[in-house]
Short mmCIF file of C-alpha atoms in Angstrom, two decimals:
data_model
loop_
_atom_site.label_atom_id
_atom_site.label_comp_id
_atom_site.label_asym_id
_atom_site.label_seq_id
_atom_site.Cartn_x
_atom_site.Cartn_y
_atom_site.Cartn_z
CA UNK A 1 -35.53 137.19 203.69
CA UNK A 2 -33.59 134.15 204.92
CA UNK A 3 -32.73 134.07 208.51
CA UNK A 4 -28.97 134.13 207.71
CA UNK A 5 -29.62 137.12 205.30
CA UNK A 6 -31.15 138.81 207.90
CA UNK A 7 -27.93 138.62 210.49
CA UNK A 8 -25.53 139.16 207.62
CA UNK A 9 -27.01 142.53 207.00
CA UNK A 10 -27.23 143.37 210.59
CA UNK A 11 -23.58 142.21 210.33
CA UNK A 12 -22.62 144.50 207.55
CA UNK A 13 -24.71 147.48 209.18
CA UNK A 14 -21.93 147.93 212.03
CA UNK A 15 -18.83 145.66 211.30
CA UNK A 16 -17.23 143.73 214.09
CA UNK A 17 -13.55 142.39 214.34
CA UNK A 18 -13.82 138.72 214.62
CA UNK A 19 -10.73 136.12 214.76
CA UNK A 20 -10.03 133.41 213.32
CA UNK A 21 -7.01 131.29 215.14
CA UNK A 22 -7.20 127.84 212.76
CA UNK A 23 -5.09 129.38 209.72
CA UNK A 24 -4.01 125.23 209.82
CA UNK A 25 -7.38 124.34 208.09
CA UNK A 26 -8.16 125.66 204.23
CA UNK A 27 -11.95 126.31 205.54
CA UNK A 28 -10.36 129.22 207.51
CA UNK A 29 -9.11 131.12 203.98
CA UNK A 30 -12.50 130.05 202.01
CA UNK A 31 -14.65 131.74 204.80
CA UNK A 32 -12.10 134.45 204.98
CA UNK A 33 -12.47 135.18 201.57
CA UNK A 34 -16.55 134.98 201.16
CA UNK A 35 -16.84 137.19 204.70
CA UNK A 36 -14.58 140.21 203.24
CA UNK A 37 -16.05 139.79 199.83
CA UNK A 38 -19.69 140.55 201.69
CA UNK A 39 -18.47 143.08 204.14
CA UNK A 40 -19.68 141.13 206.93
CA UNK A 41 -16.81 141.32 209.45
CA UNK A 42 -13.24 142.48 209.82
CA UNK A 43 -11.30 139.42 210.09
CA UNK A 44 -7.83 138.49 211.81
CA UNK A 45 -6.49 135.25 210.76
CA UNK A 46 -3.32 134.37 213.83
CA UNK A 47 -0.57 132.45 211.81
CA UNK A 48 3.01 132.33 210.59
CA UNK A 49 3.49 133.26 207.67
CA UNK A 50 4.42 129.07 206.18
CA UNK A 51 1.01 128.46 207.92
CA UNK A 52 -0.51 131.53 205.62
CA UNK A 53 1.24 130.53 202.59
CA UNK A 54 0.92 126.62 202.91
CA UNK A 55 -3.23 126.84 204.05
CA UNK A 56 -4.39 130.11 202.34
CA UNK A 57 -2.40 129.71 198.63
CA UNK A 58 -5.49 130.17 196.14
CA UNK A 59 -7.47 132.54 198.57
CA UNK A 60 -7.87 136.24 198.43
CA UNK A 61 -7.33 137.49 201.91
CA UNK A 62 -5.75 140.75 201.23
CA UNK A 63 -8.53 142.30 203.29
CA UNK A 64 -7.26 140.54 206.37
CA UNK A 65 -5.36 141.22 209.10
CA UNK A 66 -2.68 139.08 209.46
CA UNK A 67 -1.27 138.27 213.03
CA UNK A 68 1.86 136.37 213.52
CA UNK A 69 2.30 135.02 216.81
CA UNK A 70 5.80 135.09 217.00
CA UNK A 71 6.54 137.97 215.49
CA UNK A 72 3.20 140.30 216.50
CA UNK A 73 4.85 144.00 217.57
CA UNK A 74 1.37 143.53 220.44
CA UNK A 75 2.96 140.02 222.08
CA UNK A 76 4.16 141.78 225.23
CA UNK A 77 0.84 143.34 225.85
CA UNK A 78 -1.03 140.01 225.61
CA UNK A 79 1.43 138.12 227.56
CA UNK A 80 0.98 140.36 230.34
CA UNK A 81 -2.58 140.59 230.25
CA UNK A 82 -2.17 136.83 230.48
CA UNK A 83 -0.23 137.11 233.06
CA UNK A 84 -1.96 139.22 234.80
CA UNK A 85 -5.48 136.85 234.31
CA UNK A 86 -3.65 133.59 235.65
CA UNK A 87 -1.21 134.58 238.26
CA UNK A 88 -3.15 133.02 240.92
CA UNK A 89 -3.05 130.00 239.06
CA UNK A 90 0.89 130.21 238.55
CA UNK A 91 0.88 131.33 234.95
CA UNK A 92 4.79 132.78 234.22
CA UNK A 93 5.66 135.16 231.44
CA UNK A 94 7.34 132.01 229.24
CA UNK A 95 4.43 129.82 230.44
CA UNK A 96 2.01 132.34 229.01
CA UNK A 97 4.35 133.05 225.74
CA UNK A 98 4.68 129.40 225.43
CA UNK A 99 0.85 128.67 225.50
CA UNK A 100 -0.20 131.60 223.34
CA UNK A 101 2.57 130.42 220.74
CA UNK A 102 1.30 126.62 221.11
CA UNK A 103 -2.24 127.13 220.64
CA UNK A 104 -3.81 130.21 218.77
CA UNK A 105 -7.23 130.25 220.63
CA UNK A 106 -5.31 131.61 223.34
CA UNK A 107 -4.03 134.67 221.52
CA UNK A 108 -7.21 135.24 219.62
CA UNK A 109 -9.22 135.19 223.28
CA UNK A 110 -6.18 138.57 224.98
CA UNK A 111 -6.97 140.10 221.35
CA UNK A 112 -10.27 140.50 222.65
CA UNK A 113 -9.14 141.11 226.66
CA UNK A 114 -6.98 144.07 225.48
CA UNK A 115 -9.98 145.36 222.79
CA UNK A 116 -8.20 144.78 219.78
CA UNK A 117 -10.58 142.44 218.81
CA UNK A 118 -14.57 141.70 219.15
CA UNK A 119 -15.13 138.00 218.86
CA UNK A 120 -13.88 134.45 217.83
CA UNK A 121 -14.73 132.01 216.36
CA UNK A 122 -12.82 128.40 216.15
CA UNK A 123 -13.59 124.57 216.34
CA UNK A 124 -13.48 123.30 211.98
CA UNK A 125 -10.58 121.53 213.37
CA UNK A 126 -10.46 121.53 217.12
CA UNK A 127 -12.84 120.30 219.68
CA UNK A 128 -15.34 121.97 221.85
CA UNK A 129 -12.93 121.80 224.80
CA UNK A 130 -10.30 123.52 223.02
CA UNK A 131 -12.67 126.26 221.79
CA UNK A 132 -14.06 126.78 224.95
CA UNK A 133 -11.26 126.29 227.09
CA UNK A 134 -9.33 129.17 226.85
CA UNK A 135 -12.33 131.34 226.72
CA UNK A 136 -13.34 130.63 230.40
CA UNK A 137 -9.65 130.94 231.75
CA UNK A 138 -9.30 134.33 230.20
CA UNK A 139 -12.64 136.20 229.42
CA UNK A 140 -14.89 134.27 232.40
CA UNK A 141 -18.77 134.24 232.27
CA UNK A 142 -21.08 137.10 232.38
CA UNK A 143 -21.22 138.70 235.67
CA UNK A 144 -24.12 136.42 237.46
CA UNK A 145 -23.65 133.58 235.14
CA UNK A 146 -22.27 130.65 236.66
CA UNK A 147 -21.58 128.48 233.19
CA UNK A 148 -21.63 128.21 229.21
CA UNK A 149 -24.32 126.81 227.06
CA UNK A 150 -24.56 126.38 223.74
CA UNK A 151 -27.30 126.46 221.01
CA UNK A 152 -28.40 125.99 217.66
CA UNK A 153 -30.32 128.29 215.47
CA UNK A 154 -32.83 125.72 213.79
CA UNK A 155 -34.35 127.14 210.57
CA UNK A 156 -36.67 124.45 209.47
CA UNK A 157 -37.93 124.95 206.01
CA UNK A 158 -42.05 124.57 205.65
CA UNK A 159 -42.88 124.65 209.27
CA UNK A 160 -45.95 125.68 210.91
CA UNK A 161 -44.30 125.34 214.25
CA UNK A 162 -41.86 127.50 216.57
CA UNK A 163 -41.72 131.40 215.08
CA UNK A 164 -42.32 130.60 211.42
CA UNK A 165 -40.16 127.41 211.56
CA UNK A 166 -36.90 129.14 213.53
CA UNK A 167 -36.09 127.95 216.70
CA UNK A 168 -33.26 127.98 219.46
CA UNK A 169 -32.38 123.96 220.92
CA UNK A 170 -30.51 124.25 223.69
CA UNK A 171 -27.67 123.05 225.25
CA UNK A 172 -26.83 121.05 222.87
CA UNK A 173 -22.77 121.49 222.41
CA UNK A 174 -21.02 122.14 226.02
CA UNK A 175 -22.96 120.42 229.35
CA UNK A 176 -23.42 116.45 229.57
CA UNK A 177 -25.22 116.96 232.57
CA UNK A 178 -27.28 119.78 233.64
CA UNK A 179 -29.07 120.10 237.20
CA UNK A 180 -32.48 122.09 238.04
CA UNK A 181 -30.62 125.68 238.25
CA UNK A 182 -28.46 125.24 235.22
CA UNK A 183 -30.67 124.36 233.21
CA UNK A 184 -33.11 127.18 234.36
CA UNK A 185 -30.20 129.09 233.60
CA UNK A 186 -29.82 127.83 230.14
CA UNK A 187 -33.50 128.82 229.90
CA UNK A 188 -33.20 132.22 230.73
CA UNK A 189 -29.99 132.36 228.24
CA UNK A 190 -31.52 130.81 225.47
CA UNK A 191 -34.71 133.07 225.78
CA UNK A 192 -32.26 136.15 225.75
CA UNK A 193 -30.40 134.81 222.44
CA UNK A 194 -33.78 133.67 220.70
CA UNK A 195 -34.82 137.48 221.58
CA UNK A 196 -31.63 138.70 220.19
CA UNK A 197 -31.31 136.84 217.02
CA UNK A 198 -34.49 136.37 215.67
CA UNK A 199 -36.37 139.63 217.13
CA UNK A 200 -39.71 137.95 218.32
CA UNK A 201 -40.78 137.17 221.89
CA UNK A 202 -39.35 133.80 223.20
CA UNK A 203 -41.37 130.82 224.52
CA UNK A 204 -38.93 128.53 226.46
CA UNK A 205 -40.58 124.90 226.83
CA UNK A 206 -38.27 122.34 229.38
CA UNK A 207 -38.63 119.11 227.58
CA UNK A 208 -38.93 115.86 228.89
CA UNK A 209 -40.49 112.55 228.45
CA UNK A 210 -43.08 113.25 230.80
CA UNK A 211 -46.29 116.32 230.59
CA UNK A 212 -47.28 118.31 233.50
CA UNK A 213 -46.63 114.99 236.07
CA UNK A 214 -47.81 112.10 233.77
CA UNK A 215 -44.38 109.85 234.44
CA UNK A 216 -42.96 110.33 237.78
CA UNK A 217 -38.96 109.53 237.36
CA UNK A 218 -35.84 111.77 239.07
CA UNK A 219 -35.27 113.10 235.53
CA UNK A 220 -38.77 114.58 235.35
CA UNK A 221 -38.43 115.66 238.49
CA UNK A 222 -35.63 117.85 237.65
CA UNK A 223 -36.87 119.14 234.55
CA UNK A 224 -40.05 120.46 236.54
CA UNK A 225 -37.98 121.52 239.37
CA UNK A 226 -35.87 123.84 236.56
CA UNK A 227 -39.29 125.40 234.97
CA UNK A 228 -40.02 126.20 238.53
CA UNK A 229 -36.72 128.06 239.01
CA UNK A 230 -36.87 129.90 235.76
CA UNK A 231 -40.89 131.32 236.55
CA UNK A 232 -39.09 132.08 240.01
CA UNK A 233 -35.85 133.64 238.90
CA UNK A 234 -36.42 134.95 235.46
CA UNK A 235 -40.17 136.35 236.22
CA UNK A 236 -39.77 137.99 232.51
CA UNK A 237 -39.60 135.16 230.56
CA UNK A 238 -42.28 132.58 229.20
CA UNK A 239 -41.39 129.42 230.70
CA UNK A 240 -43.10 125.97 230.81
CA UNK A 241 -42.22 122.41 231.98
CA UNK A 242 -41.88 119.72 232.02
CA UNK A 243 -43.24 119.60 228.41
CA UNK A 244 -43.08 116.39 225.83
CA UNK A 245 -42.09 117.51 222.30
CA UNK A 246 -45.45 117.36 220.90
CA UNK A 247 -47.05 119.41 223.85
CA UNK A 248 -44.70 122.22 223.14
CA UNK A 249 -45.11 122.44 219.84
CA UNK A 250 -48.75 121.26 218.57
CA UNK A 251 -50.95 123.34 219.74
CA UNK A 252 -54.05 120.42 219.94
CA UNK A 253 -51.56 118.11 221.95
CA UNK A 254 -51.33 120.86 224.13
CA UNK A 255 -54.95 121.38 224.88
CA UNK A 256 -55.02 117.97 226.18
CA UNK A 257 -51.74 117.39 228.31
CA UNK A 258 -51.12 121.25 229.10
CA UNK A 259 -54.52 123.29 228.90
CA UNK A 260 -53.53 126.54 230.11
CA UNK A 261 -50.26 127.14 229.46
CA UNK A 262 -48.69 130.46 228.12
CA UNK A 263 -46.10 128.51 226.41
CA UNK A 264 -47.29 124.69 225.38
CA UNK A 265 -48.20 124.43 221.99
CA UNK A 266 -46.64 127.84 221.04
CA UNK A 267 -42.49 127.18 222.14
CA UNK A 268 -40.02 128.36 219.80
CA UNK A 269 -37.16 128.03 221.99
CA UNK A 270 -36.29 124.21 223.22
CA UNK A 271 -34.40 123.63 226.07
CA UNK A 272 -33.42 119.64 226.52
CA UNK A 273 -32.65 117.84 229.82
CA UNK A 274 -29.27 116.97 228.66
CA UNK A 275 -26.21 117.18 226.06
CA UNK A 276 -27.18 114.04 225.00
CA UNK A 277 -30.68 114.77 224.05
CA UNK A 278 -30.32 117.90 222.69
CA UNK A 279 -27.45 117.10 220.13
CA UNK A 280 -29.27 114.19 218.88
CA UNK A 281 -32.35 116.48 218.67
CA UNK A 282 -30.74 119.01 216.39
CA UNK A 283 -28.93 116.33 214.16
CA UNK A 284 -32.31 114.56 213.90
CA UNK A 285 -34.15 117.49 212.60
CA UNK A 286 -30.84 119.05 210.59
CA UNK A 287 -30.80 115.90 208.66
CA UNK A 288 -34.61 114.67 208.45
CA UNK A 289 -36.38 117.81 207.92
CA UNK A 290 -33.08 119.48 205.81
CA UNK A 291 -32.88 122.29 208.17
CA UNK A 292 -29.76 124.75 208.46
CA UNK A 293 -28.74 124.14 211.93
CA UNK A 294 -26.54 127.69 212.66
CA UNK A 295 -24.10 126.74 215.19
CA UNK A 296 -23.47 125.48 217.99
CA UNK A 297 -23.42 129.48 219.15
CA UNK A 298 -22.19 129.93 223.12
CA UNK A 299 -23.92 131.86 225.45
CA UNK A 300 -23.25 132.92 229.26
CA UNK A 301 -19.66 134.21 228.34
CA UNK A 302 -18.81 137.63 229.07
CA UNK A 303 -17.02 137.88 224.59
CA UNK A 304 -18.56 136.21 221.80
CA UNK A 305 -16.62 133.48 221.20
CA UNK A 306 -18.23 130.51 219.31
CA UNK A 307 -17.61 126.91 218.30
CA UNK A 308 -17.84 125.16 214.87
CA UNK A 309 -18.54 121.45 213.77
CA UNK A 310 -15.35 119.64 212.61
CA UNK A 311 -17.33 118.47 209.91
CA UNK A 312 -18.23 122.20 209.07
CA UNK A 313 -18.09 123.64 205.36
CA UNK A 314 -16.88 126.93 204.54
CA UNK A 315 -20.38 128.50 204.46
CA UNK A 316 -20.73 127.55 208.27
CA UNK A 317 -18.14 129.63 209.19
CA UNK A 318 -19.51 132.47 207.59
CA UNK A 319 -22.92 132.09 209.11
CA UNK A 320 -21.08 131.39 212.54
CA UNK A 321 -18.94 134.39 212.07
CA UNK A 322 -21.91 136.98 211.15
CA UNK A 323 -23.59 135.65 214.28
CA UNK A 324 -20.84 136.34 216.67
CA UNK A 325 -20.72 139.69 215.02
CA UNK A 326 -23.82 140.83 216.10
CA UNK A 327 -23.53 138.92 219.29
CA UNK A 328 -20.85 141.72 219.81
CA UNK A 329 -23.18 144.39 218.80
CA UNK A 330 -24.84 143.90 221.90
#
C-alpha cells in the first residue's frame, strides 16, 4: 500500500472536521469533491454564497458544510473568542469582525478555538505567512514549543535508502534561519511526526557540509552544537550530526566518515541547517527522482493547521487534508 493510501484509510477510520477557508480558488471545490467522495474528512468550505456559486459551479459539494462569514448564526461566538485571544494586543469587537470577514483563515483558525472544527488547511492561493499567521495569533504553539516548522513527507519511488524510500526533510517551508536550539527542536518535532505518520522508529541526521569535524566553519559549528542539544534534551530520540548527505544515508560512506553512529547511514528523517537548503533539497529530489513530496505539513502548533504550494493540484489538497486529519487524531 502507498503511503498516501495508508493515511487516507487511517483518515476514513475516525473522520476529522477539517476547513477549508480559500472557496476563491476552484482547487478548493475539486478537493472538496474527491475528499467527500472517499470519506476521508468532514469538510467546511467558509464563503458567501457568490464566492460558492462563482468558484464551486460544476462541483458536487453537497456533503459540505457551508459557512458564510457574514451571515454564520456562530459569528458572535468567534468574535468573542477573538476577542478574548487578542485583547492584550488591542483587538476590538469590529476589529475582530472586520478581520475574520477580510480574511477566512482567521475564521477557519476560532472554528477550531471554540471545537467546532479539527484542522485547516490553506495556502493553493495564499502564502505561507498568511497560512501561518493567524494560526500563531490564535491557537499558539504546543505548550513547551517555542516555534513552527514545517516538513515534507518524501516518498521516493525505488529507494534503498531512508525507511523503504519515505522520509521526513525538515524545515523546509517556515524558518530562514534556524539557531542550535531550534533546530534541535525541529529535530525532536520531526522525529515525533516521522513516528506518527509513517509508524517506524525515526533516525534524525543534522546535515551539513561538513562530517563529524572535517570542515571547521560557524555553520558547522551550529549544526553540531544542535545534535548536541537534541542527545541532551530529547534523550529518546536517535540523533546524529553534523552529518553530509551521503553519510546519513549510505551506509559504506558512513563507515568511513561516521563509524559508530546509531544513526549515519540509516537516517530517514533529514533535518537541514536552513530554509534555504531544505526547500531546495525537497524540490531537487521531488523533481529528479519523481517523488510525491506530501506537504509542506506544520508541526509545533498546538491545531493542525497546514500549508499548501500555490502551485498545488487538486490531489495535493487531498493528501494535505487526510494528513491533517490524522494529525488531529492525535
Amino acid at each position: 500500500m502507498a503511503f498516501i493510501d495508508d493515511i487516507k484509510a487511517r483518515a476514513k477510520a475516525d473522520k476529522k472536521t477539517i476547513v477549508l477557508p480559500e472557496s476563491m480558488d476552484k482547487r478548493t471545490y475539486d478537493a472538496a469533491e474527491k475528499i467527500l467522495k472517499e470519506g476521508i474528512a468532514n469538510i467546511v468550505i467558509i464563503g458567501t454564497p457568490e464566492e460558492i456559486a462563482a468558484n464551486g459551479a460544476g462541483y458536487d459539494i453537497s456533503g459540505a458544510v457551508i459557512v458564510d462569514p457574514f451571515n454564520d448564526p456562530n459569528k458572535q461566538k468567534y468574535i468573542d473568542k477573538f476577542v478574548e485571544l487578542r485583547a492584550s494586543k488591542g483587538v476590538t469587537p469590529e476589529a475582530a469582525q472586520e478581520q475574520m470577514e477580510k480574511d477566512y483563515m482567521y475564521y477557519a483558525c476560532l472554528m477550531c478555538k471554540c471545537g467546532d472544527a479539527d484542522g485547516v488547511v490553506s495556502g493553493a492561493c495564499h502564502s505561507t505567512g498568511n497560512t501561518i499567521r493567524p494560526a500563531l495569533q490564535l491557537l499558539k504553539t504546543k505548550a513547551g514549543i517555542s516555534s513552527v516548522s514545517g516538513f515534507f513527507l518524501m516518498e521516493v519511488p525505488d529507494c534503498q535508502y531512508g525507511e523503504d524510500g519515505l522520509f521526513v526533510f525538515a524545515d523546509c517551508a517556515v524558518m530562514p534561519e534556524v539557531d542550535a536550539e531550534k533546530m534541535a527542536e525541529v529535530a525532536a518535532l520531526s522525529a515525533e511526526s516521522f513516528e506518527s505518520f509513517v509508524g517506524k522508529k525515526a533516525k534524525v541526521a543534522m546535515l551539513s557540509f561538513s562530517t563529524k569535524g572535517s570542515a571547521k566553519h560557524d555553520n558547522v559549528t551550529k549544526v553540531a552544537d544542535a545534535a548536541a542539544i537534541a542527545k541532551e534534551k530529547y534523550p529518546d530520540i536517535d540523533v546524529d550530526g553534523e552529518l553530509q548527505l551521503d553519510a546519513a544515508l549510505v551506509p559504506s560512506v558512513a563507515e568511513l566518515k561516521a563509524p559508530g553512529s546509531a544513526v549515519a547511514g540509516h537516517a530517514n528523517t533529514l533535518v537541514f541547517p536552513s530554509l534555504e537548503a531544505g526547500n531546495i533539497g525537497y524540490k531537487l529530489v521531488q523533481r529528479l527522482a519523481k517523488a510525491n513530496a506530501y506537504g509542506p505539513i506544520l508541526q509545533g502548533l498546538s491545531y493542525p493547521v497546514n500549508d499548501l504550494s500555490r502551485g498545488c493540484y487538486a490531489d495535493d489538497i487531498v493528501g494535505v487534508v487526510a494528513m491533517t486529519a490524522v494529525q488531529a487524531q492525535k
